[in-house]
């Protein structure tokens, strides 16, 4: 737990440093970057993790995706992407969240699926930090209703199917970077520490956050917030 807390604290410090020191105007006006503009996006690999045992995370993920299958259909991942890539009409765009604010998106979707995904993310570091106003104060994120991409194996080995089969998930995710050589000559206590240090729990490391000034929130229309399953050239997408 101490290792996780130290890393979590460092992530918060790095995030705060980015917001407080970034300058996107001609002169440094002495305030956080999000207060200098109508809108501010922060996106990329923020490196926050789900703080739970990797196996427990994958078991919960399989359970949530089973709910999605039962609610949205057997091919829920494929069908969701087919909706996204189709050129939307004005009527269908709103149903997909293409003309919605972040707050609007939180009101859409199946209640059963929404609750399942919300429960799955209770141990997500970034969500907890933002809720407690420890970092990215005033920023919002669209609801996450898709599986984590970190740390899937590259290529076909990282194919998770519909994410409801635990055996497939165990094979597709890399949950530790420790090798057999790391354990040679180590006692049990040392092996446990090695496992903790090298653990890579499945997580939502890549995120998109938005801050808008109070009178400008409705000027940003949100598109789908999704994982691209077929991009397997890297370990997170």
GROMACS .gro file of N, CA and C in nm, residues 122-206:
model
  255
  122UNK      N    1  -1.471   0.232  -0.885
  122UNK     CA    2  -1.462   0.289  -0.750
  122UNK      C    3  -1.318   0.297  -0.700
  123UNK      N    4  -1.231   0.214  -0.754
  123UNK     CA    5  -1.091   0.213  -0.711
  123UNK      C    6  -1.000   0.287  -0.810
  124UNK      N    7  -1.059   0.360  -0.903
  124UNK     CA    8  -0.980   0.437  -0.999
  124UNK      C    9  -0.921   0.559  -0.930
  125UNK      N   10  -0.790   0.572  -0.933
  125UNK     CA   11  -0.720   0.680  -0.862
  125UNK      C   12  -0.764   0.818  -0.907
  126UNK      N   13  -0.771   0.838  -1.039
  126UNK     CA   14  -0.802   0.972  -1.090
  126UNK      C   15  -0.945   1.013  -1.054
  127UNK      N   16  -1.039   0.923  -1.068
  127UNK     CA   17  -1.178   0.955  -1.034
  127UNK      C   18  -1.190   0.994  -0.887
  128UNK      N   19  -1.123   0.919  -0.801
  128UNK     CA   20  -1.129   0.950  -0.658
  128UNK      C   21  -1.061   1.083  -0.627
  129UNK      N   22  -0.948   1.108  -0.692
  129UNK     CA   23  -0.875   1.232  -0.667
  129UNK      C   24  -0.954   1.354  -0.713
  130UNK      N   25  -1.021   1.341  -0.829
  130UNK     CA   26  -1.103   1.452  -0.878
  130UNK      C   27  -1.226   1.473  -0.792
  131UNK      N   28  -1.287   1.364  -0.744
  131UNK     CA   29  -1.406   1.376  -0.659
  131UNK      C   30  -1.374   1.444  -0.527
  132UNK      N   31  -1.255   1.417  -0.475
  132UNK     CA   32  -1.212   1.479  -0.349
  132UNK      C   33  -1.144   1.614  -0.370
  133UNK      N   34  -1.140   1.659  -0.497
  133UNK     CA   35  -1.084   1.789  -0.535
  133UNK      C   36  -0.935   1.802  -0.501
  134UNK      N   37  -0.866   1.689  -0.507
  134UNK     CA   38  -0.722   1.691  -0.482
  134UNK      C   39  -0.641   1.727  -0.606
  135UNK      N   40  -0.702   1.710  -0.723
  135UNK     CA   41  -0.630   1.736  -0.847
  135UNK      C   42  -0.732   1.766  -0.956
  136UNK      N   43  -0.691   1.844  -1.056
  136UNK     CA   44  -0.778   1.881  -1.169
  136UNK      C   45  -0.911   1.939  -1.121
  137UNK      N   46  -0.902   2.032  -1.028
  137UNK     CA   47  -1.024   2.093  -0.973
  137UNK      C   48  -1.102   2.165  -1.083
  138UNK      N   49  -1.231   2.137  -1.092
  138UNK     CA   50  -1.316   2.201  -1.192
  138UNK      C   51  -1.319   2.129  -1.326
  139UNK      N   52  -1.229   2.034  -1.347
  139UNK     CA   53  -1.229   1.957  -1.472
  139UNK      C   54  -1.337   1.849  -1.466
  140UNK      N   55  -1.384   1.809  -1.583
  140UNK     CA   56  -1.483   1.703  -1.594
  140UNK      C   57  -1.436   1.599  -1.693
  141UNK      N   58  -1.490   1.479  -1.678
  141UNK     CA   59  -1.460   1.369  -1.770
  141UNK      C   60  -1.591   1.302  -1.808
  142UNK      N   61  -1.604   1.268  -1.935
  142UNK     CA   62  -1.723   1.195  -1.979
  142UNK      C   63  -1.728   1.060  -1.908
  143UNK      N   64  -1.845   1.003  -1.891
  143UNK     CA   65  -1.856   0.873  -1.823
  143UNK      C   66  -1.779   0.764  -1.898
  144UNK      N   67  -1.713   0.679  -1.821
  144UNK     CA   68  -1.638   0.568  -1.879
  144UNK      C   69  -1.726   0.444  -1.879
  145UNK      N   70  -1.758   0.395  -1.997
  145UNK     CA   71  -1.839   0.273  -2.009
  145UNK      C   72  -1.772   0.177  -2.107
  146UNK      N   73  -1.642   0.163  -2.089
  146UNK     CA   74  -1.563   0.074  -2.175
  146UNK      C   75  -1.449   0.015  -2.092
  147UNK      N   76  -1.389  -0.093  -2.137
  147UNK     CA   77  -1.284  -0.160  -2.060
  147UNK      C   78  -1.154  -0.079  -2.058
  148UNK      N   79  -1.071  -0.100  -1.958
  148UNK     CA   80  -0.938  -0.035  -1.957
  148UNK      C   81  -0.848  -0.096  -2.063
  149UNK      N   82  -0.758  -0.015  -2.115
  149UNK     CA   83  -0.668  -0.064  -2.220
  149UNK      C   84  -0.530  -0.099  -2.167
  150UNK      N   85  -0.496  -0.050  -2.049
  150UNK     CA   86  -0.364  -0.077  -1.993
  150UNK      C   87  -0.371  -0.200  -1.904
  151UNK      N   88  -0.288  -0.298  -1.917
  151UNK     CA   89  -0.175  -0.308  -2.007
  151UNK      C   90  -0.197  -0.430  -2.094
  152UNK      N   91  -0.269  -0.409  -2.205
  152UNK     CA   92  -0.295  -0.521  -2.295
  152UNK      C   93  -0.168  -0.559  -2.371
  153UNK      N   94  -0.157  -0.688  -2.401
  153UNK     CA   95  -0.044  -0.734  -2.481
  153UNK      C   96  -0.059  -0.682  -2.623
  154UNK      N   97   0.053  -0.668  -2.691
  154UNK     CA   98   0.050  -0.618  -2.827
  154UNK      C   99   0.008  -0.726  -2.925
  155UNK      N  100  -0.053  -0.681  -3.035
  155UNK     CA  101  -0.092  -0.773  -3.141
  155UNK      C  102  -0.211  -0.859  -3.103
  156UNK      N  103  -0.222  -0.973  -3.168
  156UNK     CA  104  -0.336  -1.062  -3.149
  156UNK      C  105  -0.345  -1.115  -3.006
  157UNK      N  106  -0.233  -1.122  -2.938
  157UNK     CA  107  -0.233  -1.171  -2.799
  157UNK      C  108  -0.316  -1.082  -2.708
  158UNK      N  109  -0.332  -0.955  -2.746
  158UNK     CA  110  -0.409  -0.860  -2.665
  158UNK      C  111  -0.556  -0.853  -2.700
  159UNK      N  112  -0.603  -0.944  -2.787
  159UNK     CA  113  -0.744  -0.945  -2.825
  159UNK      C  114  -0.828  -0.996  -2.708
  160UNK      N  115  -0.919  -0.912  -2.661
  160UNK     CA  116  -1.000  -0.947  -2.543
  160UNK      C  117  -1.141  -0.994  -2.579
  161UNK      N  118  -1.169  -1.003  -2.709
  161UNK     CA  119  -1.304  -1.046  -2.748
  161UNK      C  120  -1.408  -0.947  -2.700
  162UNK      N  121  -1.510  -0.998  -2.628
  162UNK     CA  122  -1.613  -0.909  -2.574
  162UNK      C  123  -1.586  -0.876  -2.427
  163UNK      N  124  -1.471  -0.916  -2.376
  163UNK     CA  125  -1.423  -0.884  -2.241
  163UNK      C  126  -1.500  -0.955  -2.129
  164UNK      N  127  -1.585  -1.050  -2.162
  164UNK     CA  128  -1.663  -1.117  -2.058
  164UNK      C  129  -1.604  -1.251  -2.017
  165UNK      N  130  -1.500  -1.298  -2.087
  165UNK     CA  131  -1.438  -1.427  -2.058
  165UNK      C  132  -1.311  -1.403  -1.976
  166UNK      N  133  -1.312  -1.443  -1.851
  166UNK     CA  134  -1.199  -1.419  -1.762
  166UNK      C  135  -1.072  -1.484  -1.811
  167UNK      N  136  -1.080  -1.604  -1.865
  167UNK     CA  137  -0.961  -1.673  -1.916
  167UNK      C  138  -0.897  -1.593  -2.030
  168UNK      N  139  -0.978  -1.537  -2.117
  168UNK     CA  140  -0.927  -1.456  -2.227
  168UNK      C  141  -0.861  -1.330  -2.173
  169UNK      N  142  -0.921  -1.267  -2.074
  169UNK     CA  143  -0.864  -1.146  -2.015
  169UNK      C  144  -0.731  -1.174  -1.948
  170UNK      N  145  -0.723  -1.286  -1.877
  170UNK     CA  146  -0.596  -1.322  -1.811
  170UNK      C  147  -0.484  -1.339  -1.911
  171UNK      N  148  -0.518  -1.387  -2.029
  171UNK     CA  149  -0.417  -1.407  -2.133
  171UNK      C  150  -0.383  -1.278  -2.206
  172UNK      N  151  -0.479  -1.186  -2.215
  172UNK     CA  152  -0.462  -1.066  -2.296
  172UNK      C  153  -0.394  -0.951  -2.223
  173UNK      N  154  -0.401  -0.950  -2.090
  173UNK     CA  155  -0.343  -0.840  -2.012
  173UNK      C  156  -0.210  -0.882  -1.949
  174UNK      N  157  -0.116  -0.791  -1.949
  174UNK     CA  158   0.010  -0.810  -1.876
  174UNK      C  159  -0.005  -0.742  -1.741
  175UNK      N  160  -0.003  -0.818  -1.633
  175UNK     CA  161  -0.029  -0.761  -1.502
  175UNK      C  162   0.096  -0.749  -1.415
  176UNK      N  163   0.210  -0.790  -1.469
  176UNK     CA  164   0.337  -0.770  -1.399
  176UNK      C  165   0.450  -0.763  -1.501
  177UNK      N  166   0.553  -0.687  -1.469
  177UNK     CA  167   0.669  -0.680  -1.557
  177UNK      C  168   0.788  -0.752  -1.493
  178UNK      N  169   0.762  -0.825  -1.385
  178UNK     CA  170   0.867  -0.903  -1.321
  178UNK      C  171   0.896  -1.028  -1.404
  179UNK      N  172   1.021  -1.065  -1.412
  179UNK     CA  173   1.061  -1.186  -1.486
  179UNK      C  174   1.106  -1.293  -1.388
  180UNK      N  175   1.121  -1.414  -1.436
  180UNK     CA  176   1.164  -1.525  -1.350
  180UNK      C  177   1.300  -1.496  -1.287
  181UNK      N  178   1.386  -1.427  -1.361
  181UNK     CA  179   1.519  -1.396  -1.310
  181UNK      C  180   1.512  -1.305  -1.187
  182UNK      N  181   1.409  -1.222  -1.181
  182UNK     CA  182   1.396  -1.130  -1.067
  182UNK      C  183   1.374  -1.204  -0.936
  183UNK      N  184   1.322  -1.327  -0.944
  183UNK     CA  185   1.289  -1.402  -0.823
  183UNK      C  186   1.398  -1.499  -0.780
  184UNK      N  187   1.498  -1.516  -0.862
  184UNK     CA  188   1.603  -1.613  -0.830
  184UNK      C  189   1.678  -1.573  -0.703
  185UNK      N  190   1.688  -1.670  -0.610
  185UNK     CA  191   1.762  -1.647  -0.486
  185UNK      C  192   1.689  -1.560  -0.386
  186UNK      N  193   1.562  -1.528  -0.407
  186UNK     CA  194   1.487  -1.440  -0.316
  186UNK      C  195   1.398  -1.525  -0.225
  187UNK      N  196   1.381  -1.477  -0.100
  187UNK     CA  197   1.289  -1.545  -0.009
  187UNK      C  198   1.148  -1.496  -0.037
  188UNK      N  199   1.050  -1.553   0.035
  188UNK     CA  200   0.909  -1.522   0.006
  188UNK      C  201   0.876  -1.375   0.027
  189UNK      N  202   0.929  -1.316   0.133
  189UNK     CA  203   0.902  -1.175   0.160
  189UNK      C  204   0.956  -1.087   0.048
  190UNK      N  205   1.076  -1.120   0.001
  190UNK     CA  206   1.136  -1.044  -0.108
  190UNK      C  207   1.056  -1.061  -0.238
  191UNK      N  208   1.006  -1.181  -0.261
  191UNK     CA  209   0.927  -1.207  -0.381
  191UNK      C  210   0.798  -1.125  -0.381
  192UNK      N  211   0.736  -1.114  -0.263
  192UNK     CA  212   0.613  -1.035  -0.251
  192UNK      C  213   0.641  -0.888  -0.284
  193UNK      N  214   0.754  -0.837  -0.233
  193UNK     CA  215   0.790  -0.698  -0.261
  193UNK      C  216   0.818  -0.676  -0.410
  194UNK      N  217   0.881  -0.775  -0.472
  194UNK     CA  218   0.908  -0.765  -0.617
  194UNK      C  219   0.777  -0.761  -0.694
  195UNK      N  220   0.682  -0.846  -0.654
  195UNK     CA  221   0.553  -0.847  -0.721
  195UNK      C  222   0.481  -0.714  -0.706
  196UNK      N  223   0.486  -0.656  -0.587
  196UNK     CA  224   0.421  -0.527  -0.564
  196UNK      C  225   0.485  -0.418  -0.648
  197UNK      N  226   0.616  -0.418  -0.651
  197UNK     CA  227   0.689  -0.314  -0.723
  197UNK      C  228   0.665  -0.321  -0.873
  198UNK      N  229   0.648  -0.442  -0.924
  198UNK     CA  230   0.636  -0.462  -1.069
  198UNK      C  231   0.493  -0.485  -1.117
  199UNK      N  232   0.398  -0.470  -1.026
  199UNK     CA  233   0.259  -0.492  -1.062
  199UNK      C  234   0.211  -0.387  -1.162
  200UNK      N  235   0.133  -0.429  -1.257
  200UNK     CA  236   0.072  -0.338  -1.355
  200UNK      C  237  -0.078  -0.371  -1.362
  201UNK      N  238  -0.155  -0.322  -1.265
  201UNK     CA  239  -0.298  -0.354  -1.264
  201UNK      C  240  -0.369  -0.294  -1.384
  202UNK      N  241  -0.463  -0.367  -1.444
  202UNK     CA  242  -0.540  -0.312  -1.556
  202UNK      C  243  -0.599  -0.177  -1.515
  203UNK      N  244  -0.581  -0.075  -1.600
  203UNK     CA  245  -0.617   0.062  -1.559
  203UNK      C  246  -0.654   0.149  -1.678
  204UNK      N  247  -0.718   0.262  -1.644
  204UNK     CA  248  -0.749   0.365  -1.743
  204UNK      C  249  -0.639   0.471  -1.735
  205UNK      N  250  -0.527   0.447  -1.800
  205UNK     CA  251  -0.416   0.541  -1.792
  205UNK      C  252  -0.433   0.659  -1.888
  206UNK      N  253  -0.493   0.636  -2.004
  206UNK     CA  254  -0.515   0.743  -2.103
  206UNK      C  255  -0.651   0.807  -2.080
   0.00000   0.00000   0.00000
